[in-house]
PDB file of C-alpha atoms in Angstrom:
ATOM      1  CA  MET A   1     101.546  95.207  66.672  1.00 37.00           C
ATOM      2  CA  VAL A   2     103.614  94.409  69.759  1.00 41.00           C
ATOM      3  CA  ASP A   3     103.509  96.681  72.787  1.00 46.00           C
ATOM      4  CA  THR A   4     106.941  97.924  73.787  1.00 43.00           C
ATOM      5  CA  TYR A   5     108.047  99.201  77.163  1.00 42.00           C
ATOM      6  CA  SER A   6     111.193 101.074  78.041  1.00 43.00           C
ATOM      7  CA  THR A   7     112.878  99.798  81.180  1.00 43.00           C
ATOM      8  CA  SER A   8     114.913 101.727  83.727  1.00 43.00           C
ATOM      9  CA  LYS A   9     118.118 100.646  81.974  1.00 43.00           C
ATOM     10  CA  GLY A  10     116.927 102.157  78.682  1.00 43.00           C
ATOM     11  CA  LEU A  11     116.236  98.815  76.991  1.00 41.00           C
ATOM     12  CA  ALA A  12     113.024  98.325  75.061  1.00 46.00           C
ATOM     13  CA  THR A  13     111.159  95.087  75.768  1.00 49.00           C
ATOM     14  CA  ASP A  14     107.878  93.848  74.389  1.00 63.00           C
ATOM     15  CA  ALA A  15     104.870  92.692  76.414  1.00 68.00           C
ATOM     16  CA  LEU A  16     105.093  89.061  75.262  1.00 75.00           C
ATOM     17  CA  GLU A  17     108.690  88.780  76.471  1.00 75.00           C
ATOM     18  CA  ILE A  18     107.754  90.259  79.849  1.00 72.00           C
ATOM     19  CA  TYR A  19     104.804  87.891  80.158  1.00 75.00           C
ATOM     20  CA  THR A  20     106.976  84.851  79.445  1.00 79.00           C
ATOM     21  CA  ARG A  21     109.525  86.013  82.029  1.00 78.00           C
ATOM     22  CA  PHE A  22     106.741  86.539  84.545  1.00 77.00           C
ATOM     23  CA  LYS A  23     105.347  83.069  83.852  1.00 80.00           C
ATOM     24  CA  SER A  24     108.706  81.473  84.697  1.00 83.00           C
ATOM     25  CA  PHE A  25     108.746  82.985  88.213  1.00 85.00           C
ATOM     26  CA  THR A  26     107.870  81.189  91.396  1.00 86.00           C
ATOM     27  CA  MET A  27     104.693  82.222  93.226  1.00 84.00           C
ATOM     28  CA  LYS A  28     106.704  84.231  95.763  1.00 85.00           C
ATOM     29  CA  GLU A  29     108.504  86.173  93.035  1.00 87.00           C
ATOM     30  CA  MET A  30     105.208  86.859  91.235  1.00 85.00           C
ATOM     31  CA  ASN A  31     103.695  88.167  94.470  1.00 85.00           C
ATOM     32  CA  GLN A  32     106.707  90.421  95.068  1.00 87.00           C
ATOM     33  CA  ALA A  33     106.368  91.965  91.619  1.00 88.00           C
ATOM     34  CA  VAL A  34     102.599  92.460  91.840  1.00 87.00           C
ATOM     35  CA  LYS A  35     102.772  93.844  95.384  1.00 89.00           C
ATOM     36  CA  ALA A  36     105.461  96.360  94.387  1.00 92.00           C
ATOM     37  CA  ALA A  37     103.419  97.506  91.384  1.00 91.00           C
ATOM     38  CA  LEU A  38     100.174  97.853  93.348  1.00 91.00           C
ATOM     39  CA  GLY A  39     101.943  99.745  96.128  1.00 93.00           C
ATOM     40  CA  ALA A  40     103.557 102.148  93.680  1.00 95.00           C
ATOM     41  CA  GLY A  41     100.203 102.892  92.061  1.00 93.00           C
ATOM     42  CA  ALA A  42      98.529 103.459  95.436  1.00 94.00           C
ATOM     43  CA  ARG A  43     101.301 105.812  96.551  1.00 96.00           C
ATOM     44  CA  VAL A  44     100.683 108.028  93.499  1.00 96.00           C
ATOM     45  CA  ILE A  45      97.062 108.577  94.583  1.00 95.00           C
ATOM     46  CA  GLN A  46      98.105 109.001  98.225  1.00 95.00           C
ATOM     47  CA  LYS A  47     100.655 111.676  97.360  1.00 95.00           C
ATOM     48  CA  GLN A  48      98.178 113.635  95.226  1.00 96.00           C
ATOM     49  CA  ALA A  49      95.442 113.408  97.892  1.00 94.00           C
ATOM     50  CA  LYS A  50      97.816 114.769 100.541  1.00 90.00           C
ATOM     51  CA  GLU A  51      98.839 117.639  98.263  1.00 91.00           C
ATOM     52  CA  ASN A  52      95.176 118.447  97.560  1.00 92.00           C
ATOM     53  CA  LEU A  53      94.331 118.402 101.269  1.00 88.00           C
ATOM     54  CA  ARG A  54      97.229 120.693 102.155  1.00 84.00           C
ATOM     55  CA  SER A  55      96.352 123.181  99.427  1.00 86.00           C
ATOM     56  CA  ARG A  56      92.599 123.335 100.089  1.00 86.00           C
ATOM     57  CA  LEU A  57      92.626 123.762 103.869  1.00 80.00           C
ATOM     58  CA  PRO A  58      93.796 126.768 105.851  1.00 71.00           C
ATOM     59  CA  LYS A  59      97.141 126.187 107.554  1.00 65.00           C
ATOM     60  CA  SER A  60      95.580 126.046 111.013  1.00 57.00           C
ATOM     61  CA  LYS A  61      93.520 122.961 110.112  1.00 56.00           C
ATOM     62  CA  VAL A  62      96.404 121.076 108.484  1.00 54.00           C
ATOM     63  CA  ARG A  63      98.983 121.528 111.211  1.00 58.00           C
ATOM     64  CA  ASN A  64      99.054 119.506 114.368  1.00 56.00           C
ATOM     65  CA  VAL A  65      96.882 120.909 117.128  1.00 56.00           C
ATOM     66  CA  THR A  66      97.929 120.138 120.692  1.00 53.00           C
ATOM     67  CA  LYS A  67      94.718 118.150 121.185  1.00 58.00           C
ATOM     68  CA  TYR A  68      95.760 115.570 118.555  1.00 57.00           C
ATOM     69  CA  LYS A  69      99.092 113.792 118.225  1.00 56.00           C
ATOM     70  CA  ASP A  70      99.214 113.507 114.427  1.00 64.00           C
ATOM     71  CA  THR A  71      98.390 115.749 111.506  1.00 76.00           C
ATOM     72  CA  LEU A  72      95.317 115.616 109.328  1.00 83.00           C
ATOM     73  CA  VAL A  73      97.232 114.492 106.234  1.00 85.00           C
ATOM     74  CA  ASP A  74      98.195 111.292 108.081  1.00 87.00           C
ATOM     75  CA  ALA A  75      94.599 110.167 107.486  1.00 89.00           C
ATOM     76  CA  VAL A  76      95.372 109.331 103.837  1.00 91.00           C
ATOM     77  CA  ARG A  77      96.563 105.718 104.074  1.00 91.00           C
ATOM     78  CA  THR A  78      97.412 102.896 101.670  1.00 91.00           C
ATOM     79  CA  SER A  79      96.829  99.166 102.133  1.00 88.00           C
ATOM     80  CA  ILE A  80      97.500  96.107  99.980  1.00 86.00           C
ATOM     81  CA  TYR A  81      95.009  93.313 100.577  1.00 82.00           C
ATOM     82  CA  LYS A  82      95.235  89.587 100.037  1.00 76.00           C
ATOM     83  CA  LYS A  83      92.125  87.564  99.382  1.00 71.00           C
ATOM     84  CA  LYS A  84      92.256  83.777  99.386  1.00 67.00           C
ATOM     85  CA  GLY A  85      95.779  82.398  99.220  1.00 66.00           C
ATOM     86  CA  ASN A  86      98.868  84.556  99.306  1.00 64.00           C
ATOM     87  CA  ASN A  87      98.289  86.605  96.157  1.00 63.00           C
ATOM     88  CA  PRO A  88      98.090  90.384  96.562  1.00 67.00           C
ATOM     89  CA  ASP A  89      94.787  91.175  94.884  1.00 75.00           C
ATOM     90  CA  GLU A  90      94.123  94.838  95.437  1.00 85.00           C
ATOM     91  CA  ALA A  91      95.546  98.000  96.842  1.00 88.00           C
ATOM     92  CA  SER A  92      93.415 100.678  98.417  1.00 88.00           C
ATOM     93  CA  VAL A  93      93.896 104.268  99.412  1.00 91.00           C
ATOM     94  CA  HIS A  94      91.495 105.501 102.058  1.00 90.00           C
ATOM     95  CA  ILE A  95      90.883 108.460 104.355  1.00 90.00           C
ATOM     96  CA  MET A  96      89.641 106.607 107.402  1.00 83.00           C
ATOM     97  CA  GLY A  97      92.540 107.704 109.604  1.00 81.00           C
ATOM     98  CA  THR A  98      95.090 105.977 111.781  1.00 79.00           C
ATOM     99  CA  ARG A  99      92.675 104.560 114.403  1.00 78.00           C
ATOM    100  CA  GLU A 100      95.103 105.500 117.169  1.00 79.00           C
ATOM    101  CA  GLN A 101      93.922 106.877 120.464  1.00 78.00           C
ATOM    102  CA  TYR A 102      93.778 110.685 120.554  1.00 75.00           C
ATOM    103  CA  SER A 103      94.200 110.799 116.787  1.00 78.00           C
ATOM    104  CA  GLY A 104      92.481 113.610 114.948  1.00 77.00           C
ATOM    105  CA  THR A 105      92.712 111.954 111.550  1.00 82.00           C
ATOM    106  CA  PHE A 106      89.053 110.870 111.612  1.00 83.00           C
ATOM    107  CA  ARG A 107      88.203 114.480 110.669  1.00 84.00           C
ATOM    108  CA  ALA A 108      89.510 114.046 107.105  1.00 87.00           C
ATOM    109  CA  ARG A 109      86.315 112.379 105.886  1.00 87.00           C
ATOM    110  CA  PHE A 110      84.290 115.355 107.130  1.00 86.00           C
ATOM    111  CA  PHE A 111      86.441 117.682 105.034  1.00 87.00           C
ATOM    112  CA  GLU A 112      86.089 115.370 102.004  1.00 91.00           C
ATOM    113  CA  LYS A 113      82.295 115.095 101.927  1.00 90.00           C
ATOM    114  CA  GLY A 114      81.324 118.074 104.062  1.00 89.00           C
ATOM    115  CA  VAL A 115      78.763 118.345 106.833  1.00 87.00           C
ATOM    116  CA  GLU A 116      75.510 120.287 106.441  1.00 87.00           C
ATOM    117  CA  ASP A 117      74.558 120.887 110.041  1.00 83.00           C
ATOM    118  CA  MET A 118      76.454 119.973 113.187  1.00 79.00           C
ATOM    119  CA  SER A 119      73.782 120.867 115.718  1.00 81.00           C
ATOM    120  CA  ARG A 120      73.155 119.026 118.959  1.00 82.00           C
ATOM    121  CA  LYS A 121      70.931 119.322 121.994  1.00 83.00           C
ATOM    122  CA  ARG A 122      72.313 120.430 125.324  1.00 83.00           C
ATOM    123  CA  ASN A 123      70.026 120.961 128.312  1.00 86.00           C
ATOM    124  CA  GLY A 124      67.004 121.006 126.037  1.00 84.00           C
ATOM    125  CA  LYS A 125      68.439 123.724 123.781  1.00 87.00           C
ATOM    126  CA  ILE A 126      69.665 123.189 120.222  1.00 86.00           C
ATOM    127  CA  ILE A 127      73.248 124.365 119.763  1.00 84.00           C
ATOM    128  CA  PHE A 128      74.417 124.992 116.212  1.00 82.00           C
ATOM    129  CA  GLY A 129      78.003 123.803 115.750  1.00 80.00           C
ATOM    130  CA  GLY A 130      78.529 125.050 112.226  1.00 82.00           C
ATOM    131  CA  SER A 131      78.907 123.342 108.868  1.00 85.00           C
ATOM    132  CA  ILE A 132      81.760 122.230 106.623  1.00 85.00           C
ATOM    133  CA  LYS A 133      81.756 122.691 102.865  1.00 88.00           C
ATOM    134  CA  PRO A 134      82.975 119.636 100.909  1.00 91.00           C
ATOM    135  CA  LEU A 135      86.525 119.951  99.587  1.00 91.00           C
ATOM    136  CA  TRP A 136      86.591 116.765  97.443  1.00 93.00           C
ATOM    137  CA  PHE A 137      90.382 116.514  97.797  1.00 93.00           C
ATOM    138  CA  PHE A 138      90.335 112.705  97.619  1.00 93.00           C
ATOM    139  CA  LYS A 139      87.854 112.379  94.748  1.00 94.00           C
ATOM    140  CA  ASP A 140      89.817 114.895  92.666  1.00 95.00           C
ATOM    141  CA  ALA A 141      93.079 113.058  93.407  1.00 95.00           C
ATOM    142  CA  ILE A 142      91.643 109.806  92.058  1.00 93.00           C
ATOM    143  CA  ILE A 143      90.281 111.445  88.911  1.00 95.00           C
ATOM    144  CA  SER A 144      93.419 113.451  88.145  1.00 95.00           C
ATOM    145  CA  THR A 145      95.906 110.606  88.647  1.00 95.00           C
ATOM    146  CA  LYS A 146      94.054 107.756  86.923  1.00 92.00           C
ATOM    147  CA  ASP A 147      96.347 107.642  83.856  1.00 92.00           C
ATOM    148  CA  GLU A 148      99.477 108.196  85.932  1.00 95.00           C
ATOM    149  CA  VAL A 149      98.561 105.280  88.217  1.00 93.00           C
ATOM    150  CA  ILE A 150      98.192 102.897  85.272  1.00 91.00           C
ATOM    151  CA  GLN A 151     101.541 104.011  83.836  1.00 92.00           C
ATOM    152  CA  THR A 152     103.233 103.687  87.235  1.00 94.00           C
ATOM    153  CA  ILE A 153     101.874 100.176  87.794  1.00 90.00           C
ATOM    154  CA  ASP A 154     102.949  99.159  84.301  1.00 89.00           C
ATOM    155  CA  LYS A 155     106.449 100.618  84.666  1.00 92.00           C
ATOM    156  CA  THR A 156     106.978  99.254  88.191  1.00 93.00           C
ATOM    157  CA  LEU A 157     105.819  95.780  87.210  1.00 89.00           C
ATOM    158  CA  THR A 158     108.150  95.773  84.194  1.00 88.00           C
ATOM    159  CA  ASP A 159     111.101  97.020  86.249  1.00 91.00           C
ATOM    160  CA  LYS A 160     110.449  94.522  89.037  1.00 90.00           C
ATOM    161  CA  ILE A 161     110.186  91.623  86.562  1.00 87.00           C
ATOM    162  CA  ASN A 162     113.473  92.652  84.954  1.00 86.00           C
ATOM    163  CA  GLU A 163     115.109  93.067  88.383  1.00 90.00           C
ATOM    164  CA  ILE A 164     114.028  89.603  89.557  1.00 88.00           C
ATOM    165  CA  ASN A 165     115.046  88.098  86.217  1.00 83.00           C
ATOM    166  CA  ASP A 166     118.513  89.721  86.452  1.00 85.00           C
ATOM    167  CA  MET A 167     118.944  88.311  89.963  1.00 84.00           C
ATOM    168  CA  LYS A 168     118.143  84.805  88.707  1.00 76.00           C
ATOM    169  CA  PHE A 169     120.694  84.814  85.902  1.00 69.00           C
TER     170      PHE A 169
END
């Protein structure tokens, strides 16, 4: 049985035909197609994680506070990495923040995993700073969008291969 894919133009193509088209590309064209597909898949997870974060936090913690110059949802970032050579090998979505000065996005990981006890010593006294319950907005986004990511990567790769092939001929 041959796998068939429907393209954006409504044409049905099989996987073998797409593979042979992909094989005829130059390395740069292959990298463009793979990078577009990986980025599209990562953006699906990023979008869902941002929606989860907005819905699970009170409005006051999502909005920009005057102390920080960006919002908490800006912490959900995507990156496409290259290993050896110029091939895009993997895409990642992370909640490590923007790493900019005076950015409050580092707080997102505390809301993801939670904090049991934020106590510290001041002048020999222990001051309890509270605790944060885990929200698991990022973990749930990955679990809920797993099938959608695979479909998006597949569709984007097929569309990009057809687009590059149409430009050639």
